[in-house]
Coordinates of C-alpha atoms and ligand atoms in Angstrom, one line a residue:
M1 CA 33.1 0.7 89.8
R2 CA 32.9 3.9 87.8
L3 CA 36.4 4.4 85.5
V4 CA 37.4 7.1 83.5
L5 CA 40.1 5.7 81.2
L6 CA 42.8 8.7 79.5
G7 CA 45.4 8.9 77.3
A8 CA 46.4 9.3 74.0
P9 CA 45.5 7.6 71.0
G10 CA 47.4 4.3 71.2
S11 CA 48.0 4.1 74.9
G12 CA 45.9 1.3 75.4
K13 CA 42.5 2.5 76.4
G14 CA 40.8 0.6 74.6
T15 CA 42.6 -2.5 74.6
Q16 CA 42.5 -2.5 78.3
A17 CA 39.4 -1.5 78.6
V18 CA 37.8 -4.9 77.3
R19 CA 39.9 -6.5 80.1
L20 CA 38.7 -4.1 83.0
K21 CA 35.1 -4.8 81.5
E22 CA 34.9 -8.8 82.1
Y23 CA 36.9 -8.1 85.4
L24 CA 35.3 -5.5 86.6
Q25 CA 32.0 -6.8 85.0
V26 CA 30.9 -3.5 84.0
P27 CA 29.7 -2.1 80.4
H28 CA 32.6 -0.8 78.1
I29 CA 31.5 2.7 76.8
S30 CA 34.0 3.7 74.1
T31 CA 33.0 7.2 72.1
G32 CA 35.4 6.2 69.5
D33 CA 33.4 2.5 69.3
L34 CA 29.9 4.3 69.2
L35 CA 31.4 6.9 66.6
R36 CA 32.7 3.9 64.5
A37 CA 29.2 2.4 64.9
E38 CA 27.5 5.4 63.4
V39 CA 29.9 6.0 60.8
A40 CA 29.6 2.2 59.9
A41 CA 25.8 2.7 60.0
G42 CA 25.9 5.4 57.6
S43 CA 23.6 7.6 60.0
P44 CA 23.2 11.2 59.7
L45 CA 25.5 11.5 63.0
G46 CA 28.0 9.3 61.7
L47 CA 28.0 11.1 58.0
Q48 CA 29.1 14.0 60.3
A49 CA 32.0 12.5 62.3
K50 CA 33.1 10.5 59.2
E51 CA 35.8 12.9 57.9
V52 CA 36.4 14.9 61.6
M53 CA 37.3 11.6 62.7
A54 CA 39.5 10.3 60.0
R55 CA 41.6 14.1 60.1
G56 CA 42.2 12.7 63.6
D57 CA 39.7 16.4 65.0
L58 CA 37.8 16.0 67.8
V59 CA 33.8 15.4 66.6
S60 CA 31.7 18.0 68.5
D61 CA 31.3 18.1 71.8
E62 CA 27.5 18.5 71.3
I63 CA 27.3 15.4 69.6
L64 CA 29.2 13.3 71.7
L65 CA 27.2 14.6 74.6
G66 CA 24.0 13.6 72.7
M67 CA 25.5 10.0 72.0
L68 CA 26.9 9.7 75.8
K69 CA 23.4 11.0 77.5
E70 CA 21.8 8.5 75.8
R71 CA 24.3 5.5 76.4
F72 CA 23.7 6.4 80.2
S73 CA 19.9 6.2 80.1
R74 CA 20.3 2.6 79.9
E75 CA 19.7 0.6 83.1
D76 CA 23.2 -1.3 83.0
T77 CA 25.7 2.0 83.7
R78 CA 23.4 1.7 86.9
A79 CA 26.6 -0.4 88.6
G80 CA 29.1 1.3 86.6
F81 CA 31.2 1.5 83.6
I82 CA 34.6 1.9 82.1
L83 CA 34.4 5.0 80.0
D84 CA 36.7 5.1 77.5
G85 CA 37.6 8.4 75.0
Y86 CA 35.8 10.6 77.0
P87 CA 36.3 13.7 78.6
R88 CA 38.9 14.4 75.5
N89 CA 38.7 18.4 76.6
L90 CA 37.7 20.3 79.7
A91 CA 34.4 21.3 78.1
Q92 CA 34.0 17.2 77.9
A93 CA 34.9 17.2 81.9
A94 CA 32.3 19.7 82.9
A95 CA 29.6 18.2 80.7
L96 CA 30.7 14.8 82.4
D97 CA 30.2 15.8 85.9
Q98 CA 27.1 17.9 85.2
L99 CA 25.8 14.5 83.9
L100 CA 26.7 12.3 86.2
A101 CA 25.5 14.7 89.0
G102 CA 22.7 14.1 87.0
L103 CA 22.4 10.5 87.7
G104 CA 23.3 10.9 91.4
Q105 CA 27.0 9.3 90.8
K106 CA 30.6 10.2 90.6
F107 CA 33.5 8.2 89.0
D108 CA 35.6 6.3 91.1
A109 CA 38.7 7.2 89.2
A110 CA 40.4 8.7 86.3
V111 CA 43.6 6.6 85.1
Q112 CA 45.8 7.8 82.4
L113 CA 47.9 5.5 80.7
V114 CA 51.1 7.4 79.8
V115 CA 53.2 6.0 76.7
D116 CA 55.7 7.7 74.9
N117 CA 55.0 9.0 71.5
E118 CA 57.6 6.9 69.5
Q119 CA 56.2 3.9 70.9
I120 CA 52.7 4.8 70.2
I121 CA 53.7 5.7 66.4
E122 CA 54.9 2.4 66.2
R123 CA 51.6 1.1 67.8
L124 CA 49.4 2.7 65.2
A125 CA 51.6 1.6 62.6
G126 CA 50.8 -1.4 63.0
R127 CA 47.2 -1.3 63.7
A128 CA 47.1 0.2 60.5
K129 CA 48.5 -2.7 59.1
A130 CA 46.4 -5.2 60.8
E131 CA 43.0 -3.3 60.6
G132 CA 43.3 -0.4 58.3
R133 CA 41.6 1.8 60.4
A134 CA 41.0 5.4 58.6
D135 CA 42.6 7.7 61.3
D136 CA 45.6 5.6 61.7
T137 CA 47.4 7.0 58.9
P138 CA 50.8 8.6 59.9
E139 CA 49.7 12.6 59.3
S140 CA 46.4 11.6 61.0
V141 CA 48.5 10.3 64.0
R142 CA 50.6 13.0 63.8
H143 CA 47.9 15.4 64.1
R144 CA 45.4 12.8 67.1
L145 CA 48.8 13.3 69.4
S146 CA 49.4 17.5 68.8
V147 CA 45.5 16.9 69.4
Y148 CA 45.4 15.2 72.8
D149 CA 48.5 17.7 74.2
E150 CA 46.2 20.8 73.0
K151 CA 43.0 19.9 74.4
T152 CA 43.3 16.5 76.2
A153 CA 46.3 16.5 78.4
P154 CA 44.6 19.4 80.3
V155 CA 41.6 17.3 81.4
A156 CA 44.4 15.1 83.2
D157 CA 46.0 18.2 84.7
F158 CA 42.5 19.1 85.8
Y159 CA 41.6 15.6 87.5
R160 CA 45.5 15.3 89.0
Q161 CA 44.7 19.1 90.5
H162 CA 41.0 17.9 92.2
G163 CA 43.0 14.6 93.4
Q164 CA 40.9 12.3 90.9
L165 CA 43.8 11.2 89.1
T166 CA 45.7 7.8 89.1
V167 CA 48.8 7.7 86.3
V168 CA 49.7 4.3 85.4
N169 CA 52.7 3.6 83.0
G170 CA 51.2 2.3 79.7
V171 CA 54.5 0.4 78.5
G172 CA 54.9 -2.9 79.1
A173 CA 53.2 -6.4 78.3
L174 CA 49.0 -6.5 78.0
D175 CA 49.0 -8.5 81.3
E176 CA 51.9 -6.1 82.9
V177 CA 49.9 -3.2 82.0
F178 CA 46.6 -4.5 83.2
A179 CA 47.8 -5.7 86.6
R180 CA 49.1 -1.9 87.4
I181 CA 45.7 -0.9 86.3
I182 CA 44.3 -3.2 88.8
E183 CA 46.7 -2.5 91.4
A184 CA 46.0 1.4 91.0
I185 CA 42.1 1.2 91.3
H186 CA 41.9 -2.0 93.5
P187 CA 45.3 -2.0 96.0
D188 CA 43.5 -5.0 97.7
H189 CA 43.0 -7.3 94.6
E190 CA 45.4 -9.7 93.2
V191 CA 45.1 -10.0 89.5
G192 CA 44.7 -14.0 89.0
Ligands
B4P201 P1 39.3 6.1 70.1 O1 38.4 5.2 69.4 O2 39.4 6.5 71.3 O3 40.8 5.8 69.1 P2 42.3 5.8 70.2 O4 42.7 7.2 71.0 O5 43.0 5.5 68.7 O6 42.4 4.7 71.5 P3 41.9 3.3 70.8 O7 41.9 3.0 72.3 O8 41.3 3.1 70.2 O9 43.8 2.5 71.2 P4 44.7 1.9 72.1 O10 45.1 2.8 72.8 O11 44.0 0.7 72.9 O12 39.3 7.9 69.2 C1 39.0 8.0 67.5 C2 38.4 9.1 67.1 O13 37.2 9.3 67.4 C3 38.6 10.3 67.9 O14 40.5 10.8 67.2 C4 38.2 10.9 67.8 O15 37.7 11.9 66.4 C5 36.6 10.3 67.7 N1 36.3 10.3 69.3 C6 36.5 9.6 70.5 N2 36.0 9.9 71.6 C7 35.9 11.5 71.5 C8 35.4 12.6 72.1 N3 35.0 12.1 73.6 N4 35.0 13.5 71.6 C9 35.1 13.7 70.4 N5 35.9 12.8 69.5 C10 36.0 11.6 69.6 O16 45.2 1.1 71.4 C11 46.2 0.9 69.9 C12 47.1 0.4 69.6 O17 48.2 -0.5 70.2 C13 46.2 -1.4 69.2 O18 47.0 -1.6 67.9 C14 46.9 -2.4 70.3 O19 46.9 -3.0 70.2 C15 48.3 -1.8 70.4 N6 48.6 -1.6 72.2 C16 47.7 -1.2 72.9 N7 48.5 -1.6 74.3 C17 49.6 -2.4 74.2 C18 50.8 -2.5 74.6 N8 50.9 -2.5 75.8 N9 51.7 -2.9 74.1 C19 51.8 -2.7 72.7 N10 50.8 -2.9 71.7 C20 49.8 -2.1 72.6

């Protein structure tokens, strides 16, 4: 299964991807996690990305594509993947198509998790308290939501127009949301 997870910050992409990885037995590729690992390592790329991420802006398409190419060059992605956090704009959507075409692959479904902004703000305030992530401050969250509306929402529209989008209600208990995703991508499977 090759899955692309879309959704605003705090919609549950990363949270559900961890469960989907276990269920589908394919790697979870989170561009946010890849970037945070670079920041933590203090690499030149991480130093470039750090401030941009803390503000809630998108890191450059060039950096993202380089990271993604490297990740997709690894053997474990051949049998499938869950891509979480990419694409975040139309240029990235085009780059992903090209990258996958070069590998002779196509994704099976793009799943968009939908959660209202009020609940997103609440969730990210909770994570700010629990984890202290640099980009979960109220200003950065507001900015990330507007970046999502401006740049990432058009990606969902683009996939919708091409019949590739599956919309899932992201509000509810983690297990409920998970079951909805499985139902959407795998209607024949029972979630145990
Ligand atoms: P990401 O790491 O993708 O961060 P995110 O959008 O906040 O989502 P995340 O997956 O972490 O959170 P989730 O909704 O699961 O990106 C961070 C930054 O990296 C970006 O702002 C950007 O700067 C950069 N970046 C990443 N990809 C990029 C790209 N392609 N191009 C350019 N820049 C890029 O969870 C949020 C919280 O909600 C958690 O606390 C969780 O416990 C809670 N939650 C989840 N589901 C819930 C539920 N059902 N009920 C209640 N709470 C729930």
